[in-house]
mmCIF file of C-alpha atoms in Angstrom:
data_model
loop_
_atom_site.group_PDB
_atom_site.id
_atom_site.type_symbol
_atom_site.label_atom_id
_atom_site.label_comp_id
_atom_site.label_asym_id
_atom_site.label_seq_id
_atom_site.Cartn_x
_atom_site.Cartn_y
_atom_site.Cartn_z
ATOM 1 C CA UNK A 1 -187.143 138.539 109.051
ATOM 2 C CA UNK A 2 -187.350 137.425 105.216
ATOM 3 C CA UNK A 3 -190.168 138.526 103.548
ATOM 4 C CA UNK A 4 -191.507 136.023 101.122
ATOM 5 C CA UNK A 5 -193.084 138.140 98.548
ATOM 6 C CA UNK A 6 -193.600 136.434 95.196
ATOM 7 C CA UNK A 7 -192.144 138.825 92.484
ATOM 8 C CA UNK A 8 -194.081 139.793 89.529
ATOM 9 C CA UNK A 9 -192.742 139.712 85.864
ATOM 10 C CA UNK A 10 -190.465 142.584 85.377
ATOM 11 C CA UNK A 11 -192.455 145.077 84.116
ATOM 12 C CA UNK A 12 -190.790 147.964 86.004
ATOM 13 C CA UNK A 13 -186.703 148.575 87.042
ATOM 14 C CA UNK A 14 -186.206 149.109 90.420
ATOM 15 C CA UNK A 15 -182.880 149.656 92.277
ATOM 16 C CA UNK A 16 -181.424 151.349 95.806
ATOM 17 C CA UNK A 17 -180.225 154.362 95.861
ATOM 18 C CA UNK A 18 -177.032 155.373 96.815
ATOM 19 C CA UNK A 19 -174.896 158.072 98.912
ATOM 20 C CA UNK A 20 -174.325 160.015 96.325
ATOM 21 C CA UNK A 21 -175.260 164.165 97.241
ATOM 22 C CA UNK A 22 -177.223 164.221 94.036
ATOM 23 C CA UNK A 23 -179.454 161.961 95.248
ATOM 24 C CA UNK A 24 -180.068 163.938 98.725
ATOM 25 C CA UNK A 25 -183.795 165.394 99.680
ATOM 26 C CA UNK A 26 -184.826 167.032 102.392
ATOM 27 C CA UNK A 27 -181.650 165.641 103.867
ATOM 28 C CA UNK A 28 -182.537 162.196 103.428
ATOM 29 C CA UNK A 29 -181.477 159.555 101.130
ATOM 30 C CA UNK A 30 -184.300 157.467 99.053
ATOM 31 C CA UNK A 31 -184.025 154.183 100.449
ATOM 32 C CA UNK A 32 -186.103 152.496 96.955
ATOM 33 C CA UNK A 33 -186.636 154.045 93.635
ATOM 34 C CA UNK A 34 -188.874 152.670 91.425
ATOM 35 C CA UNK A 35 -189.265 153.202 87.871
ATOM 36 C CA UNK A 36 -192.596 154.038 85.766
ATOM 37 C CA UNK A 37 -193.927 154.251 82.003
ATOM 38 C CA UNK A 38 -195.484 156.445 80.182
ATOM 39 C CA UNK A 39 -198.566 158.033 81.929
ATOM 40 C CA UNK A 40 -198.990 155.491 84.704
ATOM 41 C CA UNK A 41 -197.933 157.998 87.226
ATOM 42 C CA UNK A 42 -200.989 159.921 86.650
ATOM 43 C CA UNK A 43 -203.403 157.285 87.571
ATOM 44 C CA UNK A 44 -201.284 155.997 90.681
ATOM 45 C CA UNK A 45 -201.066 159.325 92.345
ATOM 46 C CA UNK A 46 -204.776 159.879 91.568
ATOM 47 C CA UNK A 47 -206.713 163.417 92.474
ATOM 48 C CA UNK A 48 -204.781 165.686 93.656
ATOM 49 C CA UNK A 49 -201.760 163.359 94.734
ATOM 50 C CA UNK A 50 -204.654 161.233 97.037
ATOM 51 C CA UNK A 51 -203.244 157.835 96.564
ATOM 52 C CA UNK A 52 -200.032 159.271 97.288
ATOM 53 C CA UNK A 53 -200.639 160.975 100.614
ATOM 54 C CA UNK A 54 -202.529 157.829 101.831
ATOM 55 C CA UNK A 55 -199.244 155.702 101.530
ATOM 56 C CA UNK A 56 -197.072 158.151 102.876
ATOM 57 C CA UNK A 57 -199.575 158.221 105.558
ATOM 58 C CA UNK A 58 -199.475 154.168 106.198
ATOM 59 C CA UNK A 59 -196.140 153.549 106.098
ATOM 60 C CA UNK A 60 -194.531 156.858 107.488
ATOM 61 C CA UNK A 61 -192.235 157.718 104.184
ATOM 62 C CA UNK A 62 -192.378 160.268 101.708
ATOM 63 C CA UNK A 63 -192.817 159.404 97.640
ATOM 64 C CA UNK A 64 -191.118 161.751 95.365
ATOM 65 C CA UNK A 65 -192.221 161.851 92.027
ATOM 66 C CA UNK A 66 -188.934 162.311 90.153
ATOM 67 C CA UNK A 67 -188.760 162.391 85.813
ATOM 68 C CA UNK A 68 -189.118 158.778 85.726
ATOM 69 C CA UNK A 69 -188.688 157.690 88.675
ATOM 70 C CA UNK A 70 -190.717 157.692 91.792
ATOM 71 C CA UNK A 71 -188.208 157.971 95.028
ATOM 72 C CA UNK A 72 -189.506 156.649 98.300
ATOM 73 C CA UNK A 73 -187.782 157.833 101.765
ATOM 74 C CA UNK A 74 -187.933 156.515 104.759
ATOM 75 C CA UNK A 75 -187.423 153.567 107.130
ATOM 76 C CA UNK A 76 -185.412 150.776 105.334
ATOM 77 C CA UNK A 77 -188.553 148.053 106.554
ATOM 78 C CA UNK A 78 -191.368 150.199 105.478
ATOM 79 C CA UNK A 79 -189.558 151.680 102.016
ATOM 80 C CA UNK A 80 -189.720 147.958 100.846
ATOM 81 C CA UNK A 81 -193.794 147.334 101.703
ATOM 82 C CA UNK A 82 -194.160 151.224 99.910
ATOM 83 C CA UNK A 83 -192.304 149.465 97.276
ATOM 84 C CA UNK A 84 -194.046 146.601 97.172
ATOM 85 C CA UNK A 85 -197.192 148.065 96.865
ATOM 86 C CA UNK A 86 -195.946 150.526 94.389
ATOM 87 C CA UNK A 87 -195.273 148.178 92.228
ATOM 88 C CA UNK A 88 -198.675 146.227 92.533
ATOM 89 C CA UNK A 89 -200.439 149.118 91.748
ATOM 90 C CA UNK A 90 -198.089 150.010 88.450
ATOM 91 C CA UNK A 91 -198.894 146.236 87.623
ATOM 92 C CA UNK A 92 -202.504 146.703 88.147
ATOM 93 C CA UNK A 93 -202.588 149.759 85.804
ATOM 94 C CA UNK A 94 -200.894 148.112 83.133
ATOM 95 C CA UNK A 95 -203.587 145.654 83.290
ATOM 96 C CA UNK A 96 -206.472 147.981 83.850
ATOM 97 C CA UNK A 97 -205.510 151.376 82.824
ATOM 98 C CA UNK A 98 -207.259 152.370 85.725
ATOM 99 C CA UNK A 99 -206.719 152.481 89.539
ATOM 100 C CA UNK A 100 -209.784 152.350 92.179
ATOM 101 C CA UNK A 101 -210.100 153.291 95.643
ATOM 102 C CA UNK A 102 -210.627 149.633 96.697
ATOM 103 C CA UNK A 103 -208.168 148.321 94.603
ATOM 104 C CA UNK A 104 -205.501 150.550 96.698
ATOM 105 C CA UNK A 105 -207.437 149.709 99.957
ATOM 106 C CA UNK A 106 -207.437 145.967 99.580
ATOM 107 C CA UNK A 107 -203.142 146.527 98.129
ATOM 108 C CA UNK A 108 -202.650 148.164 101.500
ATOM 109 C CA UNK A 109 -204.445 145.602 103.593
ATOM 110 C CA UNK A 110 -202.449 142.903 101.565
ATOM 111 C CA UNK A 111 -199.248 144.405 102.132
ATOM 112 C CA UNK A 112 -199.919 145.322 105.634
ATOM 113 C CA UNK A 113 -200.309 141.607 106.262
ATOM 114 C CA UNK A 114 -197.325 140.777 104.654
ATOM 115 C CA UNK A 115 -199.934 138.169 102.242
ATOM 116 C CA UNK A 116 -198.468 138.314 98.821
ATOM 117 C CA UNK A 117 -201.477 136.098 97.492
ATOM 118 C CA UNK A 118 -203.991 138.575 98.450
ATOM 119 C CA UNK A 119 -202.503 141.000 96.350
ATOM 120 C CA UNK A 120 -202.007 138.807 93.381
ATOM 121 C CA UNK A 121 -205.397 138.481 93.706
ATOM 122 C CA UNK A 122 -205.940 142.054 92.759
ATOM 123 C CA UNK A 123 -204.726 141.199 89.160
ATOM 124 C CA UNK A 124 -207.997 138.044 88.821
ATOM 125 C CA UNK A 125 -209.418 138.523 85.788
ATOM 126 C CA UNK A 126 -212.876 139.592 85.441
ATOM 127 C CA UNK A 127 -215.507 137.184 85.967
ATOM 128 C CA UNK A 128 -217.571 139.733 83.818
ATOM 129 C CA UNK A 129 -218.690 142.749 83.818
ATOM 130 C CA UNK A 130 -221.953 144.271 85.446
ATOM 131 C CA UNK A 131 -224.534 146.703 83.083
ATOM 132 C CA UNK A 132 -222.783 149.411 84.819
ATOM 133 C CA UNK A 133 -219.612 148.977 83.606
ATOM 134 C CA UNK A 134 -218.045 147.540 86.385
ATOM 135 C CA UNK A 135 -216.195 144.720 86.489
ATOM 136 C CA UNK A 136 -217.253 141.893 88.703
ATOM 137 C CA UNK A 137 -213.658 139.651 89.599
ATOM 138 C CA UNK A 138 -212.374 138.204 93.243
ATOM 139 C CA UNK A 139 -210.857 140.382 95.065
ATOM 140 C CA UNK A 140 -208.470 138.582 97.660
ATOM 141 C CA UNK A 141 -206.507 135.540 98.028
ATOM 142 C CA UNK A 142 -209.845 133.476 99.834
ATOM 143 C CA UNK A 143 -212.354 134.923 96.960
ATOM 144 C CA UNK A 144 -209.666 133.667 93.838
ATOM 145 C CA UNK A 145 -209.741 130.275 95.396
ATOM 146 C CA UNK A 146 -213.130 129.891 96.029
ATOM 147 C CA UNK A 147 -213.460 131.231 92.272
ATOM 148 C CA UNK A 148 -211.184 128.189 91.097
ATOM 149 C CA UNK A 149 -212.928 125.687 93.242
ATOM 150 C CA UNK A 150 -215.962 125.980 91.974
ATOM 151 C CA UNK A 151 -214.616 125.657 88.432
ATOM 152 C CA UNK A 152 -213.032 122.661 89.319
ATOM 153 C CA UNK A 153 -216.086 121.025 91.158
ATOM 154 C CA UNK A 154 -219.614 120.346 90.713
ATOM 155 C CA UNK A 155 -220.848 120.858 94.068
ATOM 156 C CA UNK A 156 -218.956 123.418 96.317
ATOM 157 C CA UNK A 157 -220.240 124.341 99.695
ATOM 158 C CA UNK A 158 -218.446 127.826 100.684
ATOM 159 C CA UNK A 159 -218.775 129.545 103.808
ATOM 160 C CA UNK A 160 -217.568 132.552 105.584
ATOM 161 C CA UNK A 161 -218.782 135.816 107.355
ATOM 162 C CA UNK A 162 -220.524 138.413 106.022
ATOM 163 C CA UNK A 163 -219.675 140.279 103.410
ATOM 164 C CA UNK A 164 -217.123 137.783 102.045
ATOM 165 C CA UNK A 165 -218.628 137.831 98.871
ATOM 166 C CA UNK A 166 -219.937 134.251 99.237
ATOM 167 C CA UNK A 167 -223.713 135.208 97.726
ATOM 168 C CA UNK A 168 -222.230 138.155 95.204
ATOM 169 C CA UNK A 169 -219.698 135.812 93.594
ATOM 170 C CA UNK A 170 -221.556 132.792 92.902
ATOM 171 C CA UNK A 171 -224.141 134.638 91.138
ATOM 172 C CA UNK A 172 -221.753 136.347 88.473
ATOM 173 C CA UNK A 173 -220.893 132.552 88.583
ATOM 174 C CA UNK A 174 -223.565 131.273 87.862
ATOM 175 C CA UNK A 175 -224.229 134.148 85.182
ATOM 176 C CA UNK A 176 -221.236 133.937 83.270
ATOM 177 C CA UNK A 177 -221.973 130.259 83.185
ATOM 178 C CA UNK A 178 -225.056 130.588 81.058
ATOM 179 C CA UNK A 179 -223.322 133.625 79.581
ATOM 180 C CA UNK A 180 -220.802 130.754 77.926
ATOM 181 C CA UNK A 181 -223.265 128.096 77.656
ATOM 182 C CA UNK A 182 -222.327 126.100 79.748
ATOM 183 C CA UNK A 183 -225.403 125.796 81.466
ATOM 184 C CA UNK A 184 -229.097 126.504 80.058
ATOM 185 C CA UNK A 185 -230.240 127.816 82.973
ATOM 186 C CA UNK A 186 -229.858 129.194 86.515
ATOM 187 C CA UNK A 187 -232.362 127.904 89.869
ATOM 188 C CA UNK A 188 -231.849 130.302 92.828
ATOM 189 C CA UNK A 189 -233.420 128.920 96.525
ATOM 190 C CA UNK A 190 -232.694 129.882 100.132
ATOM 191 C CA UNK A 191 -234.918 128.035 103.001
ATOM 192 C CA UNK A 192 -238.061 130.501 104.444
ATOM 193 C CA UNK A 193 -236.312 131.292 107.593
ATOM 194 C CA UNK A 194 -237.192 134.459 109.923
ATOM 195 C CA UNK A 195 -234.119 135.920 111.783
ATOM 196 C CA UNK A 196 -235.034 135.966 114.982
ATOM 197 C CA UNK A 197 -238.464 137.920 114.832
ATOM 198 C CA UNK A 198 -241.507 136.709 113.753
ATOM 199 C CA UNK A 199 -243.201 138.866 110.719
ATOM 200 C CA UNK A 200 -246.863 137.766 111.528
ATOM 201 C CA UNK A 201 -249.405 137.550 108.613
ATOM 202 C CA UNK A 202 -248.160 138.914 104.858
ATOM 203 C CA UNK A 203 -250.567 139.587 102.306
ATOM 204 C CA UNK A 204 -250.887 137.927 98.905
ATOM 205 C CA UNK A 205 -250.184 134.876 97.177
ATOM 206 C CA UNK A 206 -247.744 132.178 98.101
ATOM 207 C CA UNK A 207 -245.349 133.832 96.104
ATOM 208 C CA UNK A 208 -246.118 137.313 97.397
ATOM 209 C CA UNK A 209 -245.361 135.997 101.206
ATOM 210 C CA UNK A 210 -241.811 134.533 100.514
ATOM 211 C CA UNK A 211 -240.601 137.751 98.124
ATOM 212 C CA UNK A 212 -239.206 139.616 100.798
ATOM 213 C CA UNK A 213 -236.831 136.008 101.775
ATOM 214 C CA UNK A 214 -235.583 136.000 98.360
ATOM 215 C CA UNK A 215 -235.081 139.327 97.721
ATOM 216 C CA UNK A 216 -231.581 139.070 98.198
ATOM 217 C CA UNK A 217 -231.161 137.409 95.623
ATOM 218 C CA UNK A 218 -233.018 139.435 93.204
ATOM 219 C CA UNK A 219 -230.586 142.549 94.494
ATOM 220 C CA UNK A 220 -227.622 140.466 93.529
ATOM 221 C CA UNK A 221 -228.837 139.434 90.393
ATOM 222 C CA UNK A 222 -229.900 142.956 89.562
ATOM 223 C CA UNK A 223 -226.485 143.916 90.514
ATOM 224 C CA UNK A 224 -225.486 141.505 88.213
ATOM 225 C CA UNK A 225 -227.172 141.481 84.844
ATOM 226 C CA UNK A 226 -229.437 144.227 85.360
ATOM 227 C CA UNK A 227 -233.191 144.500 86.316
ATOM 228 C CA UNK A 228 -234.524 144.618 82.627
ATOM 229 C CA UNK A 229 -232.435 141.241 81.646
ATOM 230 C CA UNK A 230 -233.405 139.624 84.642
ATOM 231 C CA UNK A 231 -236.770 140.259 84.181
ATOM 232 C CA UNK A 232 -236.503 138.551 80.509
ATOM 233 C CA UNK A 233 -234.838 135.461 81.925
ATOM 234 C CA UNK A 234 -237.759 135.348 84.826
ATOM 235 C CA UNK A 235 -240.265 135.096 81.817
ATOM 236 C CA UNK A 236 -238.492 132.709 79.849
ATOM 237 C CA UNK A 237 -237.959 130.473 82.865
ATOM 238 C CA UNK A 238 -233.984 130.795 82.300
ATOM 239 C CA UNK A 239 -233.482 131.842 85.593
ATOM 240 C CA UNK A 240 -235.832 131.047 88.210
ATOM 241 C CA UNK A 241 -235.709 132.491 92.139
ATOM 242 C CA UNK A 242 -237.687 129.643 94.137
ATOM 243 C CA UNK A 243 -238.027 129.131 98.273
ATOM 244 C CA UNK A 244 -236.162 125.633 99.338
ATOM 245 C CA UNK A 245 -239.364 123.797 99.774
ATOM 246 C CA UNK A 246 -240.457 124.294 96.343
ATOM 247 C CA UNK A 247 -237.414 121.678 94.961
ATOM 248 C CA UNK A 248 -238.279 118.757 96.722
ATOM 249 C CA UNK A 249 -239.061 116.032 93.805
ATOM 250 C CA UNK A 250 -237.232 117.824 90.918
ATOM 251 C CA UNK A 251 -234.164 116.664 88.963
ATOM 252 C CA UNK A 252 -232.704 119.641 87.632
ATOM 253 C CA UNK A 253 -230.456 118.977 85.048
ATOM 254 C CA UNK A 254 -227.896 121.403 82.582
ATOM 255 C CA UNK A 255 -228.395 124.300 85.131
ATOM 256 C CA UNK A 256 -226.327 126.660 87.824
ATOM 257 C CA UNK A 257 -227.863 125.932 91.562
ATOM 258 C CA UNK A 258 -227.018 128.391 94.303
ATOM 259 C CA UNK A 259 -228.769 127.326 97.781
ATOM 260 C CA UNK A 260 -227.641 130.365 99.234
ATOM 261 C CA UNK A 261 -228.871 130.616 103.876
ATOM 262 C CA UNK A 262 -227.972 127.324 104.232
ATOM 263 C CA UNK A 263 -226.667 127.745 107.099
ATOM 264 C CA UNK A 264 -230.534 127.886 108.446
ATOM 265 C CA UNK A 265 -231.314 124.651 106.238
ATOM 266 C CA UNK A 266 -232.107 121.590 108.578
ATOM 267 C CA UNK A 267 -230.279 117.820 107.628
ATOM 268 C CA UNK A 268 -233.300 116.899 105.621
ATOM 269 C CA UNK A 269 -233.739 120.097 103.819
ATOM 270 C CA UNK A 270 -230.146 119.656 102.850
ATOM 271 C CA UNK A 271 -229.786 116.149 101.866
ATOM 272 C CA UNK A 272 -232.785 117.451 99.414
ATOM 273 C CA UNK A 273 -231.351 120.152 97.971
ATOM 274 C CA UNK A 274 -228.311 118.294 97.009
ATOM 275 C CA UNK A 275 -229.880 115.353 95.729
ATOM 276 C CA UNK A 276 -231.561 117.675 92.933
ATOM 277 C CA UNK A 277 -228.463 118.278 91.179
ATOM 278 C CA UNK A 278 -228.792 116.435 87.728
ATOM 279 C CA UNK A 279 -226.534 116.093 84.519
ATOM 280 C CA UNK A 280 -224.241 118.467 83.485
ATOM 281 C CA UNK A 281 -225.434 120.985 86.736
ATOM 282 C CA UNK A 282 -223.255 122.607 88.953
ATOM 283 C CA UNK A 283 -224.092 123.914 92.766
ATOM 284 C CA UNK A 284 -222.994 126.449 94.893
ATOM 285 C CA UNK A 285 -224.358 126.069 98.559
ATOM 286 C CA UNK A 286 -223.768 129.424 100.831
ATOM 287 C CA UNK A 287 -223.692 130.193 104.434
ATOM 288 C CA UNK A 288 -222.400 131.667 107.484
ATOM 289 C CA UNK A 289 -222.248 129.392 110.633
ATOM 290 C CA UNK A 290 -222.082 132.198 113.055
ATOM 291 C CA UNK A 291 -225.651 133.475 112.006
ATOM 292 C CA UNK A 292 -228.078 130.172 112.719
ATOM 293 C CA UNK A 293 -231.642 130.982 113.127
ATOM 294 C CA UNK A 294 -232.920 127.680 113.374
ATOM 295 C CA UNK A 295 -234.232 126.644 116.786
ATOM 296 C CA UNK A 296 -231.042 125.638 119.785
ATOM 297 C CA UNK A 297 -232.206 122.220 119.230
ATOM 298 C CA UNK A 298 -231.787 121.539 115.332
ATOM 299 C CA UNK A 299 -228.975 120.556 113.627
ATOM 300 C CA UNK A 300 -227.588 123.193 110.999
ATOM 301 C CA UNK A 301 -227.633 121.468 107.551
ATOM 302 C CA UNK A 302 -224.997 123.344 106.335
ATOM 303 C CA UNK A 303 -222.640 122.388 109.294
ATOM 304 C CA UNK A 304 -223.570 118.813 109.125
ATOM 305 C CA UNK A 305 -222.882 118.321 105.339
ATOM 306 C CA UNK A 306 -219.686 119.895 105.658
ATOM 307 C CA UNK A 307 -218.350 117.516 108.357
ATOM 308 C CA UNK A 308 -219.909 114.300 106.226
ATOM 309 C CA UNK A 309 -219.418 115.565 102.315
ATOM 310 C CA UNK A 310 -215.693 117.088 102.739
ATOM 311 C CA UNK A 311 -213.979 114.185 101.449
ATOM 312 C CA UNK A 312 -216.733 113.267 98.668
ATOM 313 C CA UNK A 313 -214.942 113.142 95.406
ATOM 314 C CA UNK A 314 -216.578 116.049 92.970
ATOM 315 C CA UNK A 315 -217.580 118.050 96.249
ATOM 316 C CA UNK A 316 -215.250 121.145 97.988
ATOM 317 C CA UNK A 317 -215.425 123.623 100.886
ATOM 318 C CA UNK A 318 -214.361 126.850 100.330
ATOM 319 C CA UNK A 319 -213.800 128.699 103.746
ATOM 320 C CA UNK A 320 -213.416 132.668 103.150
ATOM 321 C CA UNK A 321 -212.205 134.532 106.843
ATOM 322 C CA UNK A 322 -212.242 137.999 107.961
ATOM 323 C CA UNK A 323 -209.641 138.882 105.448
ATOM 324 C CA UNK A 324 -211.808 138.578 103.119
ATOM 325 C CA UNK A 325 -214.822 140.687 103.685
ATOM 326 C CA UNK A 326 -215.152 143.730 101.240
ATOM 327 C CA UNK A 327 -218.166 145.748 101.931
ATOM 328 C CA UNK A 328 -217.244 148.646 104.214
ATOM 329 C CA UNK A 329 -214.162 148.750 106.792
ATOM 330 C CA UNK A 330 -216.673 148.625 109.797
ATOM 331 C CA UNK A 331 -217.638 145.278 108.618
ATOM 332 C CA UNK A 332 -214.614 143.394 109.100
ATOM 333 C CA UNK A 333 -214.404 144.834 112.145
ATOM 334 C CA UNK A 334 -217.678 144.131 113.635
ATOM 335 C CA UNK A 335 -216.911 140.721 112.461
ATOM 336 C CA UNK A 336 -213.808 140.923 114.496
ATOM 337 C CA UNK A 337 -214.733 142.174 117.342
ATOM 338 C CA UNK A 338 -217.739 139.524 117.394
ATOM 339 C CA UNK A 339 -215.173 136.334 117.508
ATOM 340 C CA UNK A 340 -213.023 137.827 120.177
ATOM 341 C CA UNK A 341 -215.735 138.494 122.106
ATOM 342 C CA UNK A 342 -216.708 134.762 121.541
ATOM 343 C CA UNK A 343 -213.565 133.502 121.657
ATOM 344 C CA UNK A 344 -213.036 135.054 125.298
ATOM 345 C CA UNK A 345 -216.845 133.925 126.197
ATOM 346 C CA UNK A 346 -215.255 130.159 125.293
ATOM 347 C CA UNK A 347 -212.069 131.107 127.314
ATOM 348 C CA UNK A 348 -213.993 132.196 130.214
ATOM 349 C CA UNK A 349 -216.339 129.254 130.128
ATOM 350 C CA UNK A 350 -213.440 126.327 129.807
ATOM 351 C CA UNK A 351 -211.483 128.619 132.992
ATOM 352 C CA UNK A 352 -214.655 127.800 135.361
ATOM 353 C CA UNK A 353 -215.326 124.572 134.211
#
């Protein structure tokens, strides 16, 4: 089978090796050989060879550092994917001068599924960069579009399973938004919702009772800008963190919205939040479908605007999948393993029926 990967400028000469006895190791001839600059080879091999010896490990070849050169053995199928990825990773470090763990994880993943977009997704620029140095960008295929969507829309619903990345990027979003002025301000909400359990009585004021619902958001926007900054905007009134009920009757106008939950919104609450949205604003609306807590018998708002809205000029879905969950491993495949077993409970029920 072809493979259809999209080739990157030519920023490093690569060529097959022939039969030639000088080329022999170990017996074997290099099936790729792919050329490097400078001190590149230092970052891609990481500690101690690491990065190395997890390729090797994936696709069943050995890499040979060689003067220039770096000679790959193996199976003709799997030297090209080592190759590929080889040279995704030099083309990352030329960008980046630096090479992370998940940056080789997610390059592995991408080649592994033969998607040539998720890796050119590893080369998104930087949405910005956190107070800890680290830079906040998309990092798949699903996460670049949803990136580009919301630039080119005003009101974007995006939804997806968790840890997609729906929440995480459309607060550096919204933050590098008012970083560039194009906003004044930024109005965070999510509906009062309990998941499944019921808290009983909370102490304090209003505003004391319905912390712990958005304190999500305050994580992410810590995460984000930094607790000391965020605590400046709070004051000012730049960036204000606010339960769903609280926006009924506003026009908000030259600000960011995120309604992030909405998948536990109900129609009404949604038509509301979406009818806030005033001049020169922009919205992000959040959810996963597979985690409702709303009673059997309501209607998800977040499902039902989707169906109705889709073809709205100005307004966009952005669906992110499995493939593009980056928290831990185990995530994506606890997410996995939940829609097989669903998809077999649906199976099951349409055999009997």
């Amino acid at each position: 089978m072809q493979r259809a990967w999209r080739r990157l400028p030519i920023l490093y000469e690569e060529e097959s090796v022939t039969n030639s006895e000088s080329t022999r190791t170990e017996n074997r001839l290099p099936a790729r050989s792919l050329t490097y600059r400078d001190r590149e080879l230092e970052v891609l091999v990481g500690p101690h060879d690491r990065n190395l010896k997890v390729i090797e490990e994936q696709f069943g070849v050995q890499i040979v550092p060689r003067d220039d050169q770096l000679q790959v053995f193996g199976e003709e199928a799997a030297a090209e994917d080592t190759v590929q990825l080889l040279k995704r990773l030099l083309a990352i470090i030329r960008q980046r001068h630096s090479l992370s763990d998940q940056d080789l994880k997610y390059a592995l993943q991408a080649v592994q599924r033969e998607a040539a977009d998720d890796a050119d997704a590893l080369l998104a620029e930087a949405l910005l960069v956190s107070p800890r140095g680290k830079p906040i960008r998309p990092k798949t295929a699903g996460q670049v579009e949803y990136v580009q969507v919301v630039a080119d829309n005003d009101v974007v619903f995006c939804t997806g399973p968790a840890g997609t990345g729906k929440t995480y990027l459309a607060m550096a979003m919204a933050v590098n938004a008012m970083k560039e002025g194009q906003v004044n301000r930024i109005v965070l909400t999510r509906p009062i919702v309990e998941a499944g359990e019921e808290l009983g009585f909370l102490p304090g004021d209003v505003m004391d009772k319905v912390d712990p619902y958005l304190r999500p958001l305050y994580d992410a926007l810590i995460d984000v800008m930094g607790a000391d900054r965020l605590q400046r905007h709070l004051r000012r009134g730049t960036i204000e963190v606010v339960p769903l009920a609280y926006m009924r009757g506003r026009t908000i106008n030259d600000a960011f919205i995120v309604l992030d939950e909405a998948q536990n919104t109900s129609t009404g609450q949604m038509k509301m939040a979406l009818t806030r949205v005033g001049l020169g604003s922009k919205m992000i609306v959040t959810g996963d479908v597979t985690q409702i807590d709303l009673p059997p018998s309501a209607t998800s708002g977040l499902v039902h605007a989707t169906e109705v809205l889709g073809a709205v000029p100005g307004i966009a879905i952005s669906r992110l999948t499995g493939h593009d969950i980056v928290r831990h491993d185990l995530v994506q495949r606890i997410v996995e393993a939940y829609e097989q077993a669903q998809t077999n409970s649906t199976a099951a029920a349409e055999g009997g029926s």
